[in-house]
Short mmCIF file of C-alpha atoms in Angstrom, two decimals:
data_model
loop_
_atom_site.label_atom_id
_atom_site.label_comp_id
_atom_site.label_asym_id
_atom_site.label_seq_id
_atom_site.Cartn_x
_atom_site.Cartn_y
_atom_site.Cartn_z
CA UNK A 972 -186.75 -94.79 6.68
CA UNK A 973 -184.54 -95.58 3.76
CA UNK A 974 -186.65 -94.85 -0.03
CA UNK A 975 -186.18 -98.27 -2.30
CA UNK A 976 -185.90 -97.59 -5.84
CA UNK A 977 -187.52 -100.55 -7.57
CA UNK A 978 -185.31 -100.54 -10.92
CA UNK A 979 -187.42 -102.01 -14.03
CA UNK A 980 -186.42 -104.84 -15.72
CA UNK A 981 -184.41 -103.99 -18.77
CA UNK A 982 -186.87 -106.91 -20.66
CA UNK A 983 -190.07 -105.17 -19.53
CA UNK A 984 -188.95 -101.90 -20.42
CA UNK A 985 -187.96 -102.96 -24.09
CA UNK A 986 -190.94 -104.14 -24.51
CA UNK A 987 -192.98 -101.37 -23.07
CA UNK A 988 -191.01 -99.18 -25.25
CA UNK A 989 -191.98 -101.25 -28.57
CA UNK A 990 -195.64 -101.15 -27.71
CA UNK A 991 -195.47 -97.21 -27.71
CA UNK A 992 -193.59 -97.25 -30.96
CA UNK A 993 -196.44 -99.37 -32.07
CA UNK A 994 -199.15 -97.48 -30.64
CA UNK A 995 -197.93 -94.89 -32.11
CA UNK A 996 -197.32 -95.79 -35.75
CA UNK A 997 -200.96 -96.60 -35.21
CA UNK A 998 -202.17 -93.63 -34.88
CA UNK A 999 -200.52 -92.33 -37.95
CA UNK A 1000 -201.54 -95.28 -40.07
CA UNK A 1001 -203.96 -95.14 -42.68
CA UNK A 1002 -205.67 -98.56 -42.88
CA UNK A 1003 -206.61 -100.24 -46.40
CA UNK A 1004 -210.44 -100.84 -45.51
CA UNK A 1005 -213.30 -98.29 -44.40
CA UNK A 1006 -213.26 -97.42 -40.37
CA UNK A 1007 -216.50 -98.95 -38.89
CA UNK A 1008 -216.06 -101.29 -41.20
CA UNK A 1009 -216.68 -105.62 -40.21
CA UNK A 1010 -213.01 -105.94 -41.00
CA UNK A 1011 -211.93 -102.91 -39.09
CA UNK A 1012 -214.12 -104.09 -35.97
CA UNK A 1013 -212.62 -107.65 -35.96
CA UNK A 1014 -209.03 -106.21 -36.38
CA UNK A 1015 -209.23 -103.87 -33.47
CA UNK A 1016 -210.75 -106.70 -31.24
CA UNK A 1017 -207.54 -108.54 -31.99
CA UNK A 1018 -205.21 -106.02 -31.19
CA UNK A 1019 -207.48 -105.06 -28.02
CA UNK A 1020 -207.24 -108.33 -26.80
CA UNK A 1021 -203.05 -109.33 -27.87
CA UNK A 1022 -203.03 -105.51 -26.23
CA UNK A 1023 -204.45 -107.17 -22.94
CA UNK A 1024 -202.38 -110.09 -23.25
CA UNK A 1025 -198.96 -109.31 -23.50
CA UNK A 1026 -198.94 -107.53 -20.32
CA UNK A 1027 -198.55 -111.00 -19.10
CA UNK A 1028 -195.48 -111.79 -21.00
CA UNK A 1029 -191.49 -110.56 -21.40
CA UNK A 1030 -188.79 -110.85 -24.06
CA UNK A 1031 -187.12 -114.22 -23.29
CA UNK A 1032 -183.80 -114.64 -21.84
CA UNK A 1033 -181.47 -117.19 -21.75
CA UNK A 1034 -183.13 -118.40 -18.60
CA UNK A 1035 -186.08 -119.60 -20.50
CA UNK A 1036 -185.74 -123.23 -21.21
CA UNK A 1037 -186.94 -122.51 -25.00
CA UNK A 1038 -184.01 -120.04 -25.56
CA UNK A 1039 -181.34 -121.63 -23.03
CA UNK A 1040 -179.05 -121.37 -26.29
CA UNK A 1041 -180.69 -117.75 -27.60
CA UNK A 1042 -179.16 -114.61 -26.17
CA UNK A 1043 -181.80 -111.95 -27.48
CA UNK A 1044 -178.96 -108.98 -25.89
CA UNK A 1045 -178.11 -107.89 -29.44
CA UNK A 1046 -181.75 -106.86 -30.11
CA UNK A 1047 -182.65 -105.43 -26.76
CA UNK A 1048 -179.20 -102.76 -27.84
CA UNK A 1049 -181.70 -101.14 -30.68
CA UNK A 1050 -184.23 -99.11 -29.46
CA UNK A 1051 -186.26 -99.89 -33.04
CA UNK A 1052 -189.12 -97.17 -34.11
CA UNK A 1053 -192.35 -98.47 -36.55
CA UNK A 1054 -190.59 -98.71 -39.93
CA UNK A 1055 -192.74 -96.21 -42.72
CA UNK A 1056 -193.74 -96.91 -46.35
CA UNK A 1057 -191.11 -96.45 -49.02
CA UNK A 1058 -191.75 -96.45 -52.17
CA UNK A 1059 -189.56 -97.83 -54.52
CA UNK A 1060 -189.56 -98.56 -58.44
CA UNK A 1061 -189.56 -102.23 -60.09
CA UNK A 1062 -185.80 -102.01 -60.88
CA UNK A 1063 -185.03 -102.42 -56.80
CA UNK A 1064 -187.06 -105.63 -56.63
CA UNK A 1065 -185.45 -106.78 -60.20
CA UNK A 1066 -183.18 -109.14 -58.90
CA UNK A 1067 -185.88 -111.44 -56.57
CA UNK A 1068 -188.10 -111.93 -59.07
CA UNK A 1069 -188.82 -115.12 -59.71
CA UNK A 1070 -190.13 -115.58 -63.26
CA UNK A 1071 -191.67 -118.78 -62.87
CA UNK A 1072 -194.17 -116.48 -60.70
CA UNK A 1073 -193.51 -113.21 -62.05
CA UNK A 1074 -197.38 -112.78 -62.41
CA UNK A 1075 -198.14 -114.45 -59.42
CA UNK A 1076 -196.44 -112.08 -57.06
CA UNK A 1077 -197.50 -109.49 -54.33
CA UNK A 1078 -195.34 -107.43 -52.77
CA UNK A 1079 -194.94 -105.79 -49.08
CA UNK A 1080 -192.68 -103.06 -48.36
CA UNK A 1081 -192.03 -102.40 -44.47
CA UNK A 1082 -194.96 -104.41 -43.69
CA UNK A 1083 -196.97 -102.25 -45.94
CA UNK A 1084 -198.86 -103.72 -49.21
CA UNK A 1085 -197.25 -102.52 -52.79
CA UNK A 1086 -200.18 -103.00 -55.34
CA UNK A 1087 -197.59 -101.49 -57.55
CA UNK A 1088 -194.65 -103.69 -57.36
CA UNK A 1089 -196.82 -106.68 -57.58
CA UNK A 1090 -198.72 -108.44 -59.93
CA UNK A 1091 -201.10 -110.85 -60.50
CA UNK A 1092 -202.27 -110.75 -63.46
CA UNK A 1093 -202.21 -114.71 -63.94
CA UNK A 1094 -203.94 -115.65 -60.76
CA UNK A 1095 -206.99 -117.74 -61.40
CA UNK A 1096 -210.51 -117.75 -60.72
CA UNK A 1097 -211.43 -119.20 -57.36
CA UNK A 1098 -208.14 -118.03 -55.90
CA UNK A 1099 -207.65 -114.48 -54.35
CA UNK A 1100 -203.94 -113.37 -53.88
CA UNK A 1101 -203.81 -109.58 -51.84
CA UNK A 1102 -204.48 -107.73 -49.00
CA UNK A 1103 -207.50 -107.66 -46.11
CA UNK A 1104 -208.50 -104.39 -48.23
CA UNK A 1105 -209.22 -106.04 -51.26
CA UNK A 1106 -210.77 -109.22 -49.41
CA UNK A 1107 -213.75 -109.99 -51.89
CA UNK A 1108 -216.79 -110.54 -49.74
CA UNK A 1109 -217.07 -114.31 -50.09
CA UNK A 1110 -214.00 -115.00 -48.37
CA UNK A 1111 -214.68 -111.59 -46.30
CA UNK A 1112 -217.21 -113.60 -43.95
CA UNK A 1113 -215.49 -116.59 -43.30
CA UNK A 1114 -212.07 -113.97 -42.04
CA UNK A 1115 -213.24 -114.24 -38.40
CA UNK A 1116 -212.78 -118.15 -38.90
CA UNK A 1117 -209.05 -118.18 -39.65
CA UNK A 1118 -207.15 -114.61 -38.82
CA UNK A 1119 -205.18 -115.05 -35.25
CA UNK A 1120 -207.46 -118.12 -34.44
CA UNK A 1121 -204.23 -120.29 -33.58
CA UNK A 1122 -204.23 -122.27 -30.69
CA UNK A 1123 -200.39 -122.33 -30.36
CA UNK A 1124 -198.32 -120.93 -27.68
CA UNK A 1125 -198.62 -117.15 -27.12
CA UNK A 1126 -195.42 -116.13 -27.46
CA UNK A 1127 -194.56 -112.81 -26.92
CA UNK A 1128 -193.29 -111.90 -30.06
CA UNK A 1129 -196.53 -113.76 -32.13
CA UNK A 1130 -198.15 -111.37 -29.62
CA UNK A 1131 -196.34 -108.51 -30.38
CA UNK A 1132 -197.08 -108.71 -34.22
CA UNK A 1133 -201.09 -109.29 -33.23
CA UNK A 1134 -201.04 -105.69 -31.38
CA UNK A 1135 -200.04 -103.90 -34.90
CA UNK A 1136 -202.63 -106.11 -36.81
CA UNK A 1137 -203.60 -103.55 -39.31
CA UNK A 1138 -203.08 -105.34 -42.50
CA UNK A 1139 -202.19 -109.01 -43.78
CA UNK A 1140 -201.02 -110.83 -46.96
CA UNK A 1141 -203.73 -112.90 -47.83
CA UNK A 1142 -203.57 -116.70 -50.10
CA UNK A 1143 -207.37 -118.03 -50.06
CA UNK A 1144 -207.94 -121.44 -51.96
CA UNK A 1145 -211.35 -121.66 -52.85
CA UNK A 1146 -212.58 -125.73 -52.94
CA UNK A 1147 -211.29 -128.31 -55.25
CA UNK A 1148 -209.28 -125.46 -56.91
CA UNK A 1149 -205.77 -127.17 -58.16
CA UNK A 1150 -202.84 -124.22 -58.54
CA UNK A 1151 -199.93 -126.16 -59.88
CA UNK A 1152 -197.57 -122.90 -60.34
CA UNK A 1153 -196.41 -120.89 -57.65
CA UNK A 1154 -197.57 -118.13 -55.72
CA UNK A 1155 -194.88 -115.63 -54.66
CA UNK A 1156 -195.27 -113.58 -51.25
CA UNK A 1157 -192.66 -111.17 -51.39
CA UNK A 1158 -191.62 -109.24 -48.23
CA UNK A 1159 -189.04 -106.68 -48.31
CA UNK A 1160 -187.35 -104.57 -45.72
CA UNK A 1161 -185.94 -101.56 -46.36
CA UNK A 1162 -183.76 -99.80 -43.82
CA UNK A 1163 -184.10 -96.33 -42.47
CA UNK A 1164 -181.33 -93.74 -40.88
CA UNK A 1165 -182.92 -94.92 -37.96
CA UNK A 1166 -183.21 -98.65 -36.57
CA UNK A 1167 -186.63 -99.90 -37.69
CA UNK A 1168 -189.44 -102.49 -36.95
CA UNK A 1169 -191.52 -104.05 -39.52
CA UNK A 1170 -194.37 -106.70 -38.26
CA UNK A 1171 -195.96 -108.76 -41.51
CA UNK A 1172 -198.80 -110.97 -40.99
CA UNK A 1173 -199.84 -113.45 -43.47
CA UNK A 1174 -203.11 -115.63 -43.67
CA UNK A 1175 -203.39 -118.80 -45.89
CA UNK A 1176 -206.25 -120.79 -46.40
CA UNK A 1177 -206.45 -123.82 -48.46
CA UNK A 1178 -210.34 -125.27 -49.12
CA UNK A 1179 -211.85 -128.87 -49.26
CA UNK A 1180 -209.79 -130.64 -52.07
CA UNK A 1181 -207.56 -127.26 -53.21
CA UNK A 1182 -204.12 -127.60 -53.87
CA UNK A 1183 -201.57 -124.48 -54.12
CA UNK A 1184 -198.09 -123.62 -53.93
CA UNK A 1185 -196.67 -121.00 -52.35
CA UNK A 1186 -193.13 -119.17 -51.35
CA UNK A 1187 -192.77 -116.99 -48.45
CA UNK A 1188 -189.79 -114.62 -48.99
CA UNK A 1189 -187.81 -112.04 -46.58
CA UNK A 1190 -185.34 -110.06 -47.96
CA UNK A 1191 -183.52 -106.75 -48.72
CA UNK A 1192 -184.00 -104.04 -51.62
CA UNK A 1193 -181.64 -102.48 -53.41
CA UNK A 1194 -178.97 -104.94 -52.46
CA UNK A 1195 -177.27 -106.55 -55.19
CA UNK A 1196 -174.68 -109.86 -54.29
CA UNK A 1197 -174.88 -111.83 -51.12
CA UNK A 1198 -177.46 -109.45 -49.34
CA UNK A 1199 -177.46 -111.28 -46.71
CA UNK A 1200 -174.00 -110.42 -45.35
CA UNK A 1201 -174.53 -106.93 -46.59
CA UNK A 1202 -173.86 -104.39 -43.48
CA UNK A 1203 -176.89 -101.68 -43.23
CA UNK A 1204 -178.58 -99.80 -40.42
CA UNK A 1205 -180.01 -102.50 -38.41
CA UNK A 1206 -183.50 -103.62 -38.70
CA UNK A 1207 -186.33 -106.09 -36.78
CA UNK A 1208 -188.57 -107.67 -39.04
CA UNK A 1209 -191.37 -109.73 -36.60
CA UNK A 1210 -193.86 -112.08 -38.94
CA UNK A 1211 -196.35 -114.33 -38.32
CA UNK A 1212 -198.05 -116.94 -40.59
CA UNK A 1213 -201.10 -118.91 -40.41
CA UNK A 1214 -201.98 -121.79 -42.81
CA UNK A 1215 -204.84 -123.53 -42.65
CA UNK A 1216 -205.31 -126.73 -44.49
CA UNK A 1217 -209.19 -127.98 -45.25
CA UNK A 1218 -209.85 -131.81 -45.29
CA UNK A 1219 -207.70 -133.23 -48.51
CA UNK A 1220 -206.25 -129.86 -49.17
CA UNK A 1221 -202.27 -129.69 -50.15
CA UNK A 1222 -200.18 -127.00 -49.54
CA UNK A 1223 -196.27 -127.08 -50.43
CA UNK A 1224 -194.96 -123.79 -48.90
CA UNK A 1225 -191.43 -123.02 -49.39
CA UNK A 1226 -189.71 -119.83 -46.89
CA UNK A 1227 -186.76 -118.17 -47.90
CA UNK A 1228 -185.16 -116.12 -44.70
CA UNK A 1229 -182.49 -113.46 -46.54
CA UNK A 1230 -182.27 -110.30 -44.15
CA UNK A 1231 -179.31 -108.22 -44.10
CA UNK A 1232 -176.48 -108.81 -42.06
CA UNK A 1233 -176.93 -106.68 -39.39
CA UNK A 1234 -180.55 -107.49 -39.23
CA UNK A 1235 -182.76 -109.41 -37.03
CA UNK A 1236 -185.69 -111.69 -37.54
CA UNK A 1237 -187.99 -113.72 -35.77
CA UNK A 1238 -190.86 -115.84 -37.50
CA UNK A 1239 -193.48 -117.91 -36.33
CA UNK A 1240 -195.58 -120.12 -38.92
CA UNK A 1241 -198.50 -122.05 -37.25
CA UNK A 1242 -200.37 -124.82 -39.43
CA UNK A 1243 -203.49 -126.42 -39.38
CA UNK A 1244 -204.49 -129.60 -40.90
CA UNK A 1245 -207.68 -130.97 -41.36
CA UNK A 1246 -208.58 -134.28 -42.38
CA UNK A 1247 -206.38 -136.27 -45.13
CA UNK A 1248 -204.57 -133.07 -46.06
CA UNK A 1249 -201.09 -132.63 -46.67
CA UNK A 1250 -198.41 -129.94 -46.02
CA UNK A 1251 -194.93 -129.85 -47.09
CA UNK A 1252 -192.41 -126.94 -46.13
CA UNK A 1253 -189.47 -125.92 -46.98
CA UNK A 1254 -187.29 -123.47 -44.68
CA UNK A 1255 -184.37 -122.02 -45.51
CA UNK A 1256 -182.06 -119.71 -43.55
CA UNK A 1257 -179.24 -117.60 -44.66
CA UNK A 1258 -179.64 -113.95 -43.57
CA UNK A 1259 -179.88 -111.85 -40.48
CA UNK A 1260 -177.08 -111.03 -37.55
CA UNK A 1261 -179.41 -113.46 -35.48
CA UNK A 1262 -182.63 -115.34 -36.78
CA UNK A 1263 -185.63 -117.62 -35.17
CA UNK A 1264 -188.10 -119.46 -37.02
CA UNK A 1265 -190.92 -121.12 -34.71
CA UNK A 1266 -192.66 -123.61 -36.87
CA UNK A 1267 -196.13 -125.35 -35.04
CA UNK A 1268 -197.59 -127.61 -36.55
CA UNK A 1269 -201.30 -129.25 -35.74
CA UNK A 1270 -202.92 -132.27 -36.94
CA UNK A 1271 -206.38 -132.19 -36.30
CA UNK A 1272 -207.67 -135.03 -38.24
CA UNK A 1273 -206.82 -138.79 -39.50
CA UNK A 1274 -204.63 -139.58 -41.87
CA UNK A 1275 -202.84 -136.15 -42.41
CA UNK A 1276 -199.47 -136.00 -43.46
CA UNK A 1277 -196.72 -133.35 -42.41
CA UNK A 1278 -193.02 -133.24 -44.32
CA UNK A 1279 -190.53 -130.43 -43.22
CA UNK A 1280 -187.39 -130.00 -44.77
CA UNK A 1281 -185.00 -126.99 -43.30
CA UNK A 1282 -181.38 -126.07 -44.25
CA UNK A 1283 -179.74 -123.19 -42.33
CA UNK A 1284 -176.78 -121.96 -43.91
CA UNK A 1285 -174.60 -119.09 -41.36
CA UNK A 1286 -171.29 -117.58 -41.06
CA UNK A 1287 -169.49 -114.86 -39.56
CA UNK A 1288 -171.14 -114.38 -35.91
CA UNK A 1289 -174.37 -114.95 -37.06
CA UNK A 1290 -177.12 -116.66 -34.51
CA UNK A 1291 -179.80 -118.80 -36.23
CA UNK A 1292 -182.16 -121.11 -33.93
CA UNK A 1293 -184.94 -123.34 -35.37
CA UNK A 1294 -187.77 -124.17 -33.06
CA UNK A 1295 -190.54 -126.98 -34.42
CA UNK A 1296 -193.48 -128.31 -32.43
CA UNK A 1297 -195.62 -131.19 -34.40
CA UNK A 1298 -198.28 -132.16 -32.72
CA UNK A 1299 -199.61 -135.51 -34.10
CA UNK A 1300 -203.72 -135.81 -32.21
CA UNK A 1301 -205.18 -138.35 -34.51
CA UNK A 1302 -204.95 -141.93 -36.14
CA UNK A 1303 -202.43 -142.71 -38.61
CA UNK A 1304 -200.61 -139.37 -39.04
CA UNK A 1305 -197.72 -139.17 -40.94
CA UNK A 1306 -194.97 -136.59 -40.19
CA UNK A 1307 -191.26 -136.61 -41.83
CA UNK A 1308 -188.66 -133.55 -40.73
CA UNK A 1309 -185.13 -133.46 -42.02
CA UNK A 1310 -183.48 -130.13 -41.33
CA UNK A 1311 -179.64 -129.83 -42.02
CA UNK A 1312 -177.21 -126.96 -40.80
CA UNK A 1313 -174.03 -125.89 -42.51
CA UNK A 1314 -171.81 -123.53 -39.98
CA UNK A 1315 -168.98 -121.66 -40.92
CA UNK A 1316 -166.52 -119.28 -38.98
CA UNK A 1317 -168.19 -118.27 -35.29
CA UNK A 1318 -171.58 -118.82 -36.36
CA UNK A 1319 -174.04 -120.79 -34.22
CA UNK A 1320 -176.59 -122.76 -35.41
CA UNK A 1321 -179.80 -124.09 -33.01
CA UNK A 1322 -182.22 -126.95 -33.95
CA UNK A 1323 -185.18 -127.91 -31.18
CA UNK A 1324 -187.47 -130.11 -32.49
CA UNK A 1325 -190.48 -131.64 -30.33
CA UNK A 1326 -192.58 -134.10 -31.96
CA UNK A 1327 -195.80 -134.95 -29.42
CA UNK A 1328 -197.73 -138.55 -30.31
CA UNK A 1329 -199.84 -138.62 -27.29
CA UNK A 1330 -202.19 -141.68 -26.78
CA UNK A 1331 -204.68 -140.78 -29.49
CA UNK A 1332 -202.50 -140.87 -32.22
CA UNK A 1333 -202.14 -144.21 -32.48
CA UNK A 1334 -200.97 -145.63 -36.11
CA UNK A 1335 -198.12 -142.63 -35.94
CA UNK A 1336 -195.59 -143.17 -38.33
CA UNK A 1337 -192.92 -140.40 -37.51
CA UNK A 1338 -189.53 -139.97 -38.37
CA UNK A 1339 -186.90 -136.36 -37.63
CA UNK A 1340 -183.22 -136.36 -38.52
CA UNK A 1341 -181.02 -133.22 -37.51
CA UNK A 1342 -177.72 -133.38 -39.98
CA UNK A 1343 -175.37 -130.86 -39.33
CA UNK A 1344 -171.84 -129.60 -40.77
CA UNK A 1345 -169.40 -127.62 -39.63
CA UNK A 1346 -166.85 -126.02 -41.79
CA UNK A 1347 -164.76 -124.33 -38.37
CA UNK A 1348 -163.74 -125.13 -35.60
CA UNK A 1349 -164.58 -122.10 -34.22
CA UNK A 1350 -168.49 -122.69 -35.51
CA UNK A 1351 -171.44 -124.30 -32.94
CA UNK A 1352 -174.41 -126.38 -32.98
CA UNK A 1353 -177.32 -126.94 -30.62
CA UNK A 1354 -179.34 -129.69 -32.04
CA UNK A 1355 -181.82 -131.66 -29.56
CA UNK A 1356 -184.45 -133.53 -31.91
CA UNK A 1357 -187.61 -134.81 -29.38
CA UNK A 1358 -189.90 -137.28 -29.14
CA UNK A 1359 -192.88 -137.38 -26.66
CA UNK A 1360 -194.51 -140.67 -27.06
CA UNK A 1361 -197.85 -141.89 -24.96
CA UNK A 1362 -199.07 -143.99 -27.99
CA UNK A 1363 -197.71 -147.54 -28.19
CA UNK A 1364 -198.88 -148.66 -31.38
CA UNK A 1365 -196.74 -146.26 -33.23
CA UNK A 1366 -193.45 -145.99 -35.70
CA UNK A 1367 -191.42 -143.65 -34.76
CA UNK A 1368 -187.63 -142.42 -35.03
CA UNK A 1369 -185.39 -139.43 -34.56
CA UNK A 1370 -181.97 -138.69 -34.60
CA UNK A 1371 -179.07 -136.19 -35.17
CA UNK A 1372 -175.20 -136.40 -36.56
CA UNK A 1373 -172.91 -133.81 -36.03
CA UNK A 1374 -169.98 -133.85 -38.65
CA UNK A 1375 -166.84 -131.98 -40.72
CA UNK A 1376 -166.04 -132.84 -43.97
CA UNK A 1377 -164.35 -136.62 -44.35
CA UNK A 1378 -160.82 -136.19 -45.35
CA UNK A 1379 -161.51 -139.75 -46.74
CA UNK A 1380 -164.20 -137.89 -48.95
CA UNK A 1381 -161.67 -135.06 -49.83
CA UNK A 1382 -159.07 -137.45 -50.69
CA UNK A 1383 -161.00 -139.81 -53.03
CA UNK A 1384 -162.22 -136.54 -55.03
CA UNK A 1385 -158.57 -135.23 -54.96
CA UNK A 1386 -157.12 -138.77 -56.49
CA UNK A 1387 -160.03 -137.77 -59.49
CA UNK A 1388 -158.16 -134.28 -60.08
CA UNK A 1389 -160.12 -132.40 -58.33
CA UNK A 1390 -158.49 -129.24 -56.73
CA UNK A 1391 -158.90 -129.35 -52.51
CA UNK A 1392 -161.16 -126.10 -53.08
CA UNK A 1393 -163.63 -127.85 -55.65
CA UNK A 1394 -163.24 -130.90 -53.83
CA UNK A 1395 -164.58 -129.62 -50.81
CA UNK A 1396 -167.58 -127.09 -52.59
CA UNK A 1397 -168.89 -130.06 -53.88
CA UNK A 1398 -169.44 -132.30 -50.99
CA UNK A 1399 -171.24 -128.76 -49.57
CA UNK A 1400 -173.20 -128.45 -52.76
CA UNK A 1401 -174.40 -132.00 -52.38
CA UNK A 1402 -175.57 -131.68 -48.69
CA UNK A 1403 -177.53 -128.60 -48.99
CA UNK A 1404 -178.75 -130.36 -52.51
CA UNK A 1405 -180.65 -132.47 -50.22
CA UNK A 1406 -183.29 -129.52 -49.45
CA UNK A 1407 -182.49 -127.04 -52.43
CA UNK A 1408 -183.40 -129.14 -55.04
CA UNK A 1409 -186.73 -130.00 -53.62
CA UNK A 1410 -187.71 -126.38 -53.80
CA UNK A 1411 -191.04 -125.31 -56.61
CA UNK A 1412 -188.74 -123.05 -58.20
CA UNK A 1413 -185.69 -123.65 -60.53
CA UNK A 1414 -184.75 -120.08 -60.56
CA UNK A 1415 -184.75 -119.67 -56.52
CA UNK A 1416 -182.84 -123.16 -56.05
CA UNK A 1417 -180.20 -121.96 -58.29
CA UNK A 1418 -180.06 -118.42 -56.76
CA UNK A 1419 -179.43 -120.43 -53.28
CA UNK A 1420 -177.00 -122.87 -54.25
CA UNK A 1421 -174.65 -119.71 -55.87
CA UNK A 1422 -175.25 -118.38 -52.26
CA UNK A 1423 -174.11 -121.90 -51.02
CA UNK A 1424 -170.78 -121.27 -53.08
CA UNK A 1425 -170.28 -117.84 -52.06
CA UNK A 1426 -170.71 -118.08 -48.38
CA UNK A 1427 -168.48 -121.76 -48.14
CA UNK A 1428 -166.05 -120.20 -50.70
CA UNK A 1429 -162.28 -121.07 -49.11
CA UNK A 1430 -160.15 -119.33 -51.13
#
């Protein structure tokens, strides 16, 4: 009788391989709270249980229907270790500082909290800006509440980042607290000799009647230019961010994606609204060899309101896909998503958005627009904007436009003595304008639209 070697899926074995790496770094870890601890209970019951979980689930391939147009081969190549602390000085961050938050700023390195490079020195009373370690004990309680409570899909990478829970960036509102300025969450990845994996988790809790804004920001150290086409070892940054919005709350969160060019990144952001609350985001996309945002959304009261803006902006061979879910459960909700693409070169840009009004949501107003450009004929877009609609008393609308520049447009600004090159930047500028200039801060929308110049430069 012939012996049949059963060979292991090369999916399942990449994953198996990152949850040793995991385990692991683990075990080597020193956490930022005492062992025993209510904290250190709750987070080991979470990774006990994701632990438990994923054994169910396998790194997507193209045969999924949610990453038909996603081919994740590129990452299963690296066989990524746990990425370590490094410490670095305040001259390697220098350059993404933002100083309308410069005191208003905490920093991760490697998935690891920096009390040194960060400061927040200007945070008010009533608002707590840190890590689980430094949780004061009124918000302490309430953690079991919020942390990896989400109700969304359990994907396997939002899975993945729950079995290394260890530590989290932590915004908590406290009620009818109003913080006009922003809030920077800065999250920087800093390469090894070897390929690395850094998981970040980030928890966000807006009270009854608070208000706060925020920016979520990946990028690169020690990098100076376009870092985001900057060639280092490669490097898999896996985050995960929950936002929770209390009845009348208002939270305008802007994320800025800038990973190296031969890095990888995959993000999830899940939101909760409560009652007559109101959450804005802003998404942009520049960096990373190939890139994922998964952005859920869930209404779970009347009257809420939901706006998403997005701008992806790729060349090169980069890969960047855009998945959205807004799930509208209650009387007149309000939801508005415009997400634009400008692809240059080989690149290949993805845009899925599902918008569910099922038959309690009646009252919906809901509109989604996918815009998209392409500077190359070599360049590709995936857009499929979706509505699933049970309600009948509803507005509703979506669509998507596919485009290259208008010669017509070219033209006219050439017969005003404009050069074809300047001609051509600025009817760039003024589509990604659209979303940049909607963004909290003046010095990160001008940062952005220099990188719009640089990467669309023709000369």
């Amino acid at each position: 009788m012939n012996n049949i070697t059963v060979k292991e899926k090369r999916e399942v074995s990449y994953l198996n391989h990152l949850l040793e790496q995991i385990q692991e770094g683990l075990s080597k870890r020193s956490f930022p709270y005492p062992p025993g601890s209510e904290i250190a209970i709750q987070l080991q019951n979470i990774r006990d249980h994701a632990l438990t979980w994923i054994k169910e689930l396998e790194i997507p391939t193209k045969r999924d229907e949610e990453w038909r147009f996603t081919d994740l081969s590129p990452l299963l190549e690296h066989r990524f270790e746990v990425a370590n602390f490094v410490q670095l000085e305040h001259q390697a961050i220098a350059s993404l500082i933002l100083p309308e938050a410069a005191h208003r700023r905490i920093v991760f390195v490697n998935g690891i909290y920096a009390p040194h490079l960060s400061d927040i020195t200007e945070i008010p009373e009533g608002v707590f800006v840190g890590n689980l370690g430094e949780l004061p004990e009124q918000f302490r309680d309430r953690l079991p509440d919020y942390l990896s409570q989400q109700q969304g899909n359990q994907d396997v990478f939002a899975t993945l980042n729950s079995t290394w829970l260890n530590d989290a960036a932590v915004l908590w509102v406290d009620k009818n607290k109003i913080i006009q300025d922003p809030i920077h969450l800065l999250f920087i990845a800093l390469p090894d000799n070897l390929p690395v994996i850094n998981q970040t988790r980030t928890l966000i809790v807006a009270e009854t009647g608070s208000s706060t804004t925020l920016i979520e920001h990946y990028a690169t150290a020690e990098v100076f230019g376009c870092s985001d086409r900057v060639k280092v070892q490669p490097y898999f940054t896996n985050a995960v961010t929950e936002i929770y919005l209390e009845e009348n709350a208002q939270v305008i969160h802007t994320r800025v994606q800038r990973g190296a060019g031969s890095a990888f990144h995959i993000g999830k952001n899940a939101i909760f609204q409560a009652r007559n609350s109101q959450y804005t985001c802003h998404a942009i996309s520049l960096g990373s060899k190939l890139s994922r945002h998964n952005l859920e959304v869930y209404q779970r009261g009347e009257g809420t309101e939901t706006t998403l803006n997005g701008l992806t902006l790729i060349g090169g061979e980069q890969l960047a896909d855009t998945h959205s879910s807004m799930m509208l459960n209650h009387q007149h909700g309000t939801f508005n998503q415009v997400h634009k693409c400008i692809i240059d070169d080989k690149a290949h840009g993805i845009f899925n958005g599902k918008v569910f009004v099922p038959q309690t949501a009646q009252f919906t107003n809901a509109n989604q627009l996918s815009r998209n450009l392409l500077l190359s004929s070599k360049g590709r877009i995936d857009t499929k904007p979706q509505l699933e609609i049970v309600a009948d008393n509803v507005k509703c609308s979506h669509g998507a436009t596919v485009s290259q520049l208008e010669a017509d447009e070219v033209f006219y600004l050439r017969s005003r003595g404009l050069s074809e090159q300047m001609s051509r930047h600025l009817l760039i500028d003024a589509f990604a304008a659209e979303i940049l200039g909607k963004l909290p801060s003046p010095t990160l929308t001008q940062v952005l639209s220099r990188c719009v110049s640089c990467r669309t430069d023709f000369s």
